[in-house]
Amino acid sequence: MASNHFPPLLILLFLVICWEGTTARSSFILGDNKKLSRDFDPSYHVQHHLHIVKKQNSSIRAFFAHPLWASGSISLSVGFTLGIFAFVIWRLTIKRYIKPYPNKEPITNPTLFSPIIRSINDLLFLYSEPSPSLEVIGRGACGEVYKAELFTGGQFITVAIKKAVHFSPMLDTSNLCKVESKLLEHQMRQIKSEILTVGRMRHPHLVRLLAHVPNQEHHYLVYEFMSNGSLHDVLRSEAREKLDWLNRLKIAQGITAGLEYLHILHRPRIIHRDLKPANILLDENLNARIADFGLAKVVPEAFSGAVSSARVAGTLGYIAPECYNTLSYTDKSDIYSFGVILAVLVTGMFPSDKFFQTTDEPSLVPWLRRMVSSQDPSEAIDPSLLRIGFEEEMILVLKIACFCTYDDPAESPTD
C-alpha cells in the first residue's frame, strides 16, 4: 500500500535509513560518483542526488552510522521521520542542478543540467568573448560551435560549446528591424526548446546538454563532446572507411533506441522534427547520439494527435510529405526522416546529391523505391559495403527504409 501513497524516491530513502548498517552497503546504494557521471539508466538522478546528500551532510551520516542503526533498535517511526527529512534535503539539493524554465519567461540565468560540471564558476569565461585559441568545430545558422577543455571537479573534460543568438547590447529587440526581430525570436525559441527537452532528458543515445550560460550578447549551450563528429561529416570524408556495415547497423539501432525513448518511454513525448545525418553525432565508440533539439516539439500529456507549426520545420529531403500540406507533425514525421537516414547509411548517398539531377527521380526516396523493386536491389548499396557477406541484410534494411518513407503516413510504422 505504501507505494500507492508515497513517491518511490521517498520509499527508497526510507529503506536506506532503516537498513543501512555497513560502509559496504552504503557504498553499494549510493554508488561511485565517477561511475554515476557516466550512468544513463533511469535511476541516474536518484543515485546521484543521494550521493550529494551523503557528501554534504556529514553530521547526518555520522548519526546514521551509530551502532544503534545496525542493531535495528531505533523504532520504525523515527526512521520514517528521518526519511522525510532526507527527502527534504534531496529536494533542496536537486534545485542546485535543475531549475525549470517557465515557457513564457525570458532565459536570463545560467543553469547546470549535469553534475559533470561541478560549478557555474567553471564557465565564467563565457561571460566574455571566447578565446581565439578555442577550436571551431562547426558553424550553423546560429553561430559557431567550439571544442573546449574545461577544468572542473579537479579534472579536465572536453565539451562542445554552441554560441547562439547574437545581438547588440545597445539595441533592444523592439528597436531592431522586423527581419532581425523575427530571427532573434526564432533563435530564442530554439534555445528554449533545447533547454525544455534535452536539458531534462538522460539517455545513452541522446547528446547531453550540460549547461546554459547567457551573457549580454550571446547564449551558450554546453554539451558533452562527441569525438567522431556527425554522421554526415563522417560519410562525406575519408573517415567513412571506418563505417563498415556492422558499425552502420549499430548506428541505425542507436537512432532507433533514441526515437523509442522520445516517442514512447519519455513523458511528455517529444517529436524531434529535424532528424538528419548532421544531427546524429558519434561518440568515440561510434555509438549514435541524437542532437539538436532546437525544432523539437513537446506533445501535451493527454494529447495523441499531431502538433501544429507556423511553418515547415526540418531539412529538405528529410521532411515527410504530409508536413508540407498540413504543417502538422507526429511521431511518424520523425519515422519518415529516420527512413531517409537508413537509406543514407546503406547507399552512402544523400538527398541533396547532384546525382539525382541526372535521373528520372528527383531525390533519394523515389530512386530507392525503384532500385529496391528492381531485379538487382544490391545496385543501390554503397560500393564500399559490397562483397563482405551482408548483402541480404542490407537489402532488408533498404526495404525498411522504403516502409518508413511511404507517402501516406498511415502506411508507415509508428516505431
Coordinates of C-alpha atoms in Angstrom, one line a residue:
M1 CA 0.0 0.0 0.0
A2 CA 2.9 2.4 0.7
S3 CA 3.7 2.6 -3.0
N4 CA 0.3 4.0 -3.6
H5 CA 0.7 6.9 -1.2
F6 CA 4.4 7.9 -1.3
P7 CA 6.8 8.7 -4.1
P8 CA 9.2 5.8 -5.0
L9 CA 12.1 8.1 -4.0
L10 CA 10.7 8.6 -0.5
I11 CA 10.3 4.9 -0.1
L12 CA 13.9 4.3 -1.3
L13 CA 15.2 6.9 1.3
F14 CA 13.2 5.3 4.0
L15 CA 14.7 1.9 3.3
V16 CA 18.2 3.3 3.1
I17 CA 17.8 5.0 6.6
C18 CA 16.2 1.9 8.2
W19 CA 18.5 -0.8 6.9
E20 CA 21.9 0.8 6.1
G21 CA 24.4 -0.7 8.5
T22 CA 27.8 -1.0 6.9
T23 CA 30.1 1.1 4.8
A24 CA 30.0 -1.5 2.1
R25 CA 26.2 -1.4 1.9
S26 CA 26.3 2.4 1.9
S27 CA 28.8 2.3 -1.0
F28 CA 26.6 -0.1 -2.9
I29 CA 23.5 2.0 -2.5
L30 CA 25.0 5.4 -3.1
G31 CA 27.4 4.4 -5.8
D32 CA 30.7 5.8 -7.1
N33 CA 30.4 9.4 -8.3
K34 CA 32.7 8.8 -11.4
K35 CA 30.6 5.9 -12.4
L36 CA 27.4 7.8 -11.9
S37 CA 28.6 10.6 -14.2
R38 CA 28.6 8.1 -17.0
D39 CA 25.4 6.4 -15.9
F40 CA 22.4 6.8 -18.1
D41 CA 19.9 4.4 -16.7
P42 CA 16.6 5.7 -15.2
S43 CA 18.0 5.6 -11.6
Y44 CA 20.7 8.2 -12.5
H45 CA 19.2 11.2 -10.7
V46 CA 18.1 9.2 -7.6
Q47 CA 21.6 7.7 -7.1
H48 CA 23.5 10.9 -7.8
H49 CA 21.5 13.1 -5.5
L50 CA 21.6 10.5 -2.7
H51 CA 25.4 10.7 -3.2
I52 CA 25.2 14.5 -2.8
V53 CA 23.1 14.2 0.3
K54 CA 25.6 11.8 1.8
K55 CA 28.6 14.0 0.9
Q56 CA 27.2 17.3 2.1
N57 CA 25.7 16.2 5.3
S58 CA 28.5 14.5 7.2
S59 CA 26.8 15.1 10.6
I60 CA 23.7 13.2 9.5
R61 CA 25.9 10.4 8.0
A62 CA 27.7 10.1 11.3
F63 CA 24.4 9.8 13.1
F64 CA 23.2 7.1 10.8
A65 CA 26.5 5.2 11.3
H66 CA 25.8 4.8 15.0
P67 CA 25.7 1.1 16.2
L68 CA 22.0 1.6 17.2
W69 CA 21.2 1.7 13.5
A70 CA 23.0 -1.6 12.8
S71 CA 21.2 -3.3 15.6
G72 CA 17.8 -2.2 14.4
S73 CA 16.9 -0.8 17.8
I74 CA 15.6 2.5 16.6
S75 CA 11.9 2.5 16.0
L76 CA 10.2 2.5 12.6
S77 CA 8.5 5.8 13.3
V78 CA 11.9 7.5 13.9
G79 CA 13.2 6.1 10.7
F80 CA 10.1 7.3 8.8
T81 CA 10.6 10.8 10.2
L82 CA 14.2 10.9 9.2
G83 CA 13.2 9.6 5.8
I84 CA 11.0 12.6 5.3
F85 CA 13.9 14.8 6.5
A86 CA 16.3 13.3 4.0
F87 CA 13.7 13.7 1.2
V88 CA 13.5 17.5 2.0
I89 CA 17.3 17.7 1.9
W90 CA 17.3 16.0 -1.5
R91 CA 14.6 18.4 -2.9
L92 CA 16.8 21.4 -1.8
T93 CA 19.9 19.8 -3.3
I94 CA 18.4 19.0 -6.7
K95 CA 17.4 22.6 -7.3
R96 CA 21.1 23.3 -7.5
Y97 CA 21.3 21.3 -10.7
I98 CA 17.9 21.6 -12.3
K99 CA 16.0 24.8 -12.3
P100 CA 12.9 24.7 -14.5
Y101 CA 12.3 27.4 -17.1
P102 CA 8.7 28.6 -17.5
N103 CA 7.8 28.7 -21.2
K104 CA 6.9 32.3 -21.3
E105 CA 9.7 33.8 -19.1
P106 CA 13.0 35.2 -20.5
I107 CA 16.0 33.0 -20.2
T108 CA 18.5 35.1 -18.2
N109 CA 20.2 32.9 -15.6
P110 CA 23.0 30.4 -16.0
T111 CA 21.9 26.8 -15.3
L112 CA 23.7 23.5 -14.9
F113 CA 21.9 20.4 -16.1
S114 CA 24.5 17.8 -15.2
P115 CA 26.8 17.2 -12.2
I116 CA 29.7 16.6 -14.7
I117 CA 30.3 20.3 -14.5
R118 CA 30.6 21.0 -10.7
S119 CA 30.1 24.7 -10.6
I120 CA 28.8 27.5 -12.8
N121 CA 32.0 29.3 -11.9
D122 CA 33.9 26.9 -14.2
L123 CA 32.1 28.6 -17.1
L124 CA 32.7 32.2 -16.1
F125 CA 35.0 32.6 -19.2
L126 CA 31.8 32.5 -21.3
Y127 CA 30.8 35.9 -19.9
S128 CA 33.4 37.4 -22.2
E129 CA 34.1 36.6 -25.9
P130 CA 35.5 33.1 -26.2
S131 CA 39.3 32.9 -26.6
P132 CA 40.6 32.8 -30.1
S133 CA 42.5 29.7 -29.1
L134 CA 39.3 27.7 -28.9
E135 CA 38.9 25.3 -31.8
V136 CA 35.9 26.0 -34.0
I137 CA 34.5 22.6 -35.0
G138 CA 31.3 23.7 -36.7
R139 CA 29.2 26.6 -37.9
G140 CA 25.4 26.8 -38.1
A141 CA 22.6 29.3 -38.6
C142 CA 23.0 30.5 -35.0
G143 CA 26.8 30.7 -34.9
E144 CA 30.0 28.7 -34.2
V145 CA 30.4 25.5 -32.2
Y146 CA 33.7 25.3 -30.2
K147 CA 35.6 22.5 -28.7
A148 CA 36.9 23.4 -25.3
E149 CA 38.9 21.8 -22.4
L150 CA 37.1 22.6 -19.2
F151 CA 38.7 22.2 -15.8
T152 CA 36.0 21.2 -13.3
G153 CA 35.9 19.0 -10.3
G154 CA 39.7 18.7 -10.2
Q155 CA 39.9 17.3 -13.8
F156 CA 39.8 18.4 -17.4
I157 CA 36.8 17.4 -19.5
T158 CA 36.2 18.1 -23.2
V159 CA 33.0 19.9 -24.1
A160 CA 31.3 21.3 -27.2
I161 CA 30.0 24.9 -26.8
K162 CA 27.4 26.2 -29.2
K163 CA 27.2 30.0 -29.5
A164 CA 23.7 31.1 -30.3
V165 CA 21.7 34.3 -30.7
H166 CA 24.0 37.3 -31.4
F167 CA 22.5 40.7 -30.8
S168 CA 23.9 44.1 -29.9
P169 CA 23.7 45.0 -26.2
M170 CA 23.0 48.6 -27.3
L171 CA 19.8 47.6 -29.1
D172 CA 16.5 46.4 -27.6
T173 CA 14.6 43.7 -29.5
S174 CA 11.8 46.2 -30.1
N175 CA 14.1 48.6 -31.9
L176 CA 15.5 46.0 -34.4
C177 CA 14.2 45.9 -37.9
K178 CA 11.4 43.4 -38.4
V179 CA 13.6 40.7 -40.1
E180 CA 16.2 40.8 -37.3
S181 CA 13.5 40.8 -34.7
K182 CA 11.8 37.7 -36.1
L183 CA 15.2 36.0 -36.5
L184 CA 16.0 36.7 -32.8
E185 CA 12.6 35.4 -31.7
H186 CA 13.1 32.3 -33.7
Q187 CA 16.5 31.7 -32.2
M188 CA 15.3 32.2 -28.7
R189 CA 12.5 29.7 -29.3
Q190 CA 15.2 27.2 -30.4
I191 CA 17.2 27.7 -27.3
K192 CA 14.2 27.3 -25.1
S193 CA 13.3 24.1 -27.0
E194 CA 16.8 22.7 -26.3
I195 CA 16.5 23.5 -22.6
L196 CA 13.0 22.2 -22.1
T197 CA 13.7 18.9 -23.9
V198 CA 17.2 17.5 -24.0
G199 CA 18.1 19.6 -20.9
R200 CA 15.8 17.4 -18.9
M201 CA 16.5 14.0 -20.5
R202 CA 19.1 11.3 -19.9
H203 CA 19.5 8.5 -22.4
P204 CA 22.6 6.8 -23.9
H205 CA 21.5 7.8 -27.5
L206 CA 20.8 11.5 -26.8
V207 CA 23.5 14.1 -26.6
R208 CA 23.5 15.6 -23.1
L209 CA 23.1 19.3 -22.6
L210 CA 25.4 20.1 -19.6
A211 CA 24.8 23.9 -19.1
H212 CA 23.3 27.1 -20.4
V213 CA 25.2 30.4 -20.0
P214 CA 23.7 33.7 -21.2
N215 CA 25.7 36.9 -21.4
Q216 CA 24.8 40.3 -22.8
E217 CA 25.4 39.3 -26.4
H218 CA 25.1 35.6 -26.7
H219 CA 23.6 32.4 -25.3
Y220 CA 26.0 29.5 -24.9
L221 CA 24.8 25.9 -24.7
V222 CA 27.4 23.5 -23.4
Y223 CA 27.2 19.8 -24.5
E224 CA 29.2 16.7 -24.0
F225 CA 31.8 16.4 -26.8
M226 CA 31.3 13.7 -29.5
S227 CA 34.8 12.8 -30.7
N228 CA 33.7 11.4 -34.1
G229 CA 31.6 14.3 -35.1
S230 CA 28.4 13.9 -37.1
L231 CA 27.3 11.0 -39.3
H232 CA 27.1 13.5 -42.2
D233 CA 30.7 14.6 -41.8
V234 CA 32.0 11.0 -41.5
L235 CA 30.1 9.8 -44.5
R236 CA 31.4 12.8 -46.5
S237 CA 35.0 12.3 -45.6
E238 CA 37.8 9.7 -45.8
A239 CA 36.8 8.6 -42.3
R240 CA 33.8 6.8 -43.9
E241 CA 36.1 3.8 -44.3
K242 CA 35.7 3.0 -40.6
L243 CA 32.0 2.8 -41.0
D244 CA 31.8 -0.8 -42.1
W245 CA 28.4 -2.5 -42.2
L246 CA 28.4 -3.6 -38.6
N247 CA 29.1 0.0 -37.4
R248 CA 26.4 1.4 -39.7
L249 CA 23.9 -1.1 -38.4
K250 CA 24.9 -0.2 -34.8
I251 CA 24.3 3.5 -35.6
A252 CA 20.8 2.6 -37.0
Q253 CA 20.0 0.7 -33.9
G254 CA 21.1 3.6 -31.7
I255 CA 18.9 6.0 -33.5
T256 CA 16.0 3.6 -33.1
A257 CA 16.6 3.4 -29.4
G258 CA 16.7 7.2 -29.1
L259 CA 13.5 7.6 -31.0
E260 CA 11.8 4.9 -28.9
Y261 CA 12.7 6.9 -25.8
L262 CA 11.4 10.2 -27.3
H263 CA 8.2 8.8 -28.7
I264 CA 7.2 6.1 -26.2
L265 CA 9.2 6.0 -23.0
H266 CA 9.6 9.7 -22.2
R267 CA 6.7 11.7 -20.8
P268 CA 5.7 14.0 -22.2
R269 CA 6.5 12.7 -25.7
I270 CA 9.0 14.6 -27.9
I271 CA 8.9 15.0 -31.7
H272 CA 12.4 16.0 -32.9
R273 CA 11.3 17.4 -36.3
D274 CA 14.8 17.7 -37.8
L275 CA 16.4 14.2 -37.9
K276 CA 19.2 14.1 -40.4
P277 CA 22.8 12.8 -40.6
A278 CA 24.1 16.2 -39.5
N279 CA 22.1 15.8 -36.2
I280 CA 23.3 12.3 -35.5
L281 CA 26.6 12.6 -33.6
L282 CA 29.0 9.7 -33.0
D283 CA 30.9 9.1 -29.8
E284 CA 34.4 7.5 -29.5
N285 CA 32.9 4.1 -30.0
L286 CA 30.7 5.2 -32.9
N287 CA 27.5 5.0 -30.9
A288 CA 24.8 7.2 -32.3
R289 CA 23.5 10.2 -30.3
I290 CA 20.6 12.3 -31.5
A291 CA 21.4 16.0 -31.2
D292 CA 20.0 19.5 -31.9
F293 CA 16.5 19.7 -30.4
G294 CA 16.1 23.4 -31.4
L295 CA 13.0 22.5 -33.5
A296 CA 11.7 19.8 -31.2
K297 CA 8.0 19.9 -30.1
V298 CA 6.7 18.6 -26.8
V299 CA 3.5 16.7 -27.2
P300 CA 1.0 17.5 -24.4
E301 CA 0.5 14.6 -21.9
A302 CA -3.2 14.0 -22.7
F303 CA -2.8 14.7 -26.5
S304 CA -2.2 11.9 -29.0
G305 CA -2.6 13.8 -32.3
A306 CA -0.3 16.0 -34.3
V307 CA 1.4 19.2 -33.1
S308 CA 0.9 22.2 -35.4
S309 CA 3.6 24.5 -36.7
A310 CA 3.5 28.0 -38.1
R311 CA 5.9 27.0 -40.9
V312 CA 7.5 23.9 -42.3
A313 CA 10.3 22.7 -40.0
G314 CA 13.2 20.5 -40.9
T315 CA 15.6 19.9 -43.7
L316 CA 14.7 19.4 -47.3
G317 CA 14.9 15.8 -48.3
Y318 CA 14.2 14.6 -44.8
I319 CA 10.7 16.2 -44.2
A320 CA 7.7 13.9 -44.5
P321 CA 5.5 15.0 -47.5
E322 CA 2.3 15.5 -45.4
C323 CA 4.1 18.2 -43.3
Y324 CA 4.2 20.5 -46.4
N325 CA 0.4 20.3 -46.7
T326 CA -0.8 20.3 -43.1
L327 CA 2.0 22.0 -41.2
S328 CA 1.4 19.3 -38.6
Y329 CA 3.9 16.8 -37.1
T330 CA 3.5 13.5 -35.5
D331 CA 5.9 10.7 -34.4
K332 CA 5.6 9.4 -38.0
S333 CA 7.2 12.6 -39.2
D334 CA 10.3 11.5 -37.4
I335 CA 9.9 8.0 -38.7
Y336 CA 10.0 9.3 -42.3
S337 CA 13.2 11.2 -41.5
F338 CA 14.7 8.0 -39.9
G339 CA 13.8 6.1 -43.1
V340 CA 15.8 8.5 -45.2
I341 CA 18.8 8.2 -42.8
L342 CA 18.6 4.4 -43.2
A343 CA 18.8 4.9 -46.9
V344 CA 21.8 7.2 -46.5
L345 CA 23.5 4.6 -44.3
V346 CA 23.1 1.8 -46.8
T347 CA 23.5 3.6 -50.1
G348 CA 26.1 6.2 -49.0
M349 CA 24.1 8.8 -50.9
F350 CA 22.3 12.0 -49.7
P351 CA 19.0 13.5 -50.8
S352 CA 20.9 16.6 -52.0
D353 CA 23.4 14.8 -54.2
K354 CA 23.8 16.1 -57.7
F355 CA 23.4 12.5 -58.9
F356 CA 19.6 12.9 -58.7
Q357 CA 19.7 15.7 -61.2
T358 CA 20.7 13.2 -63.8
T359 CA 17.9 10.6 -63.0
D360 CA 14.2 10.4 -63.5
E361 CA 13.7 10.5 -59.8
P362 CA 14.1 14.0 -58.1
S363 CA 15.5 12.7 -54.8
L364 CA 16.8 9.7 -52.8
V365 CA 13.5 8.2 -51.7
P366 CA 11.8 7.7 -55.1
W367 CA 15.1 6.5 -56.6
L368 CA 15.5 4.0 -53.7
R369 CA 12.0 2.6 -54.3
R370 CA 12.7 1.9 -57.9
M371 CA 16.0 0.3 -57.1
V372 CA 14.6 -2.0 -54.3
S373 CA 11.8 -3.2 -56.7
S374 CA 14.3 -3.9 -59.5
Q375 CA 15.8 -7.3 -60.3
D376 CA 19.0 -6.4 -58.5
P377 CA 18.4 -4.3 -55.4
S378 CA 22.1 -4.7 -54.4
E379 CA 22.9 -2.0 -57.0
A380 CA 21.6 0.6 -54.5
I381 CA 24.2 -0.5 -51.9
D382 CA 27.3 1.6 -51.1
P383 CA 30.0 0.0 -53.2
S384 CA 32.4 0.1 -50.2
L385 CA 30.0 -2.3 -48.4
L386 CA 29.7 -4.9 -51.2
R387 CA 31.4 -8.3 -51.2
I388 CA 31.5 -8.6 -47.4
G389 CA 28.7 -11.1 -47.0
F390 CA 25.9 -9.0 -45.6
E391 CA 24.1 -8.0 -48.8
E392 CA 20.8 -9.7 -47.9
E393 CA 20.8 -7.9 -44.5
M394 CA 21.5 -4.6 -46.3
I395 CA 18.6 -5.1 -48.7
L396 CA 16.3 -5.8 -45.8
V397 CA 17.3 -2.5 -44.2
L398 CA 16.6 -0.7 -47.5
K399 CA 13.1 -2.3 -47.6
I400 CA 12.6 -1.0 -44.0
A401 CA 13.7 2.5 -45.3
C402 CA 11.0 2.3 -48.0
F403 CA 8.5 1.2 -45.4
C404 CA 9.3 4.2 -43.2
T405 CA 9.0 6.7 -46.1
Y406 CA 5.6 5.8 -47.6
D407 CA 3.8 8.9 -48.9
D408 CA 0.8 8.0 -46.8
P409 CA 1.8 8.1 -43.1
A410 CA -1.0 5.6 -42.3
E411 CA 1.1 3.0 -44.2
S412 CA 4.3 3.7 -42.3
P413 CA 5.3 2.2 -38.9
T414 CA 4.8 4.0 -35.7
D415 CA 8.1 3.0 -34.1

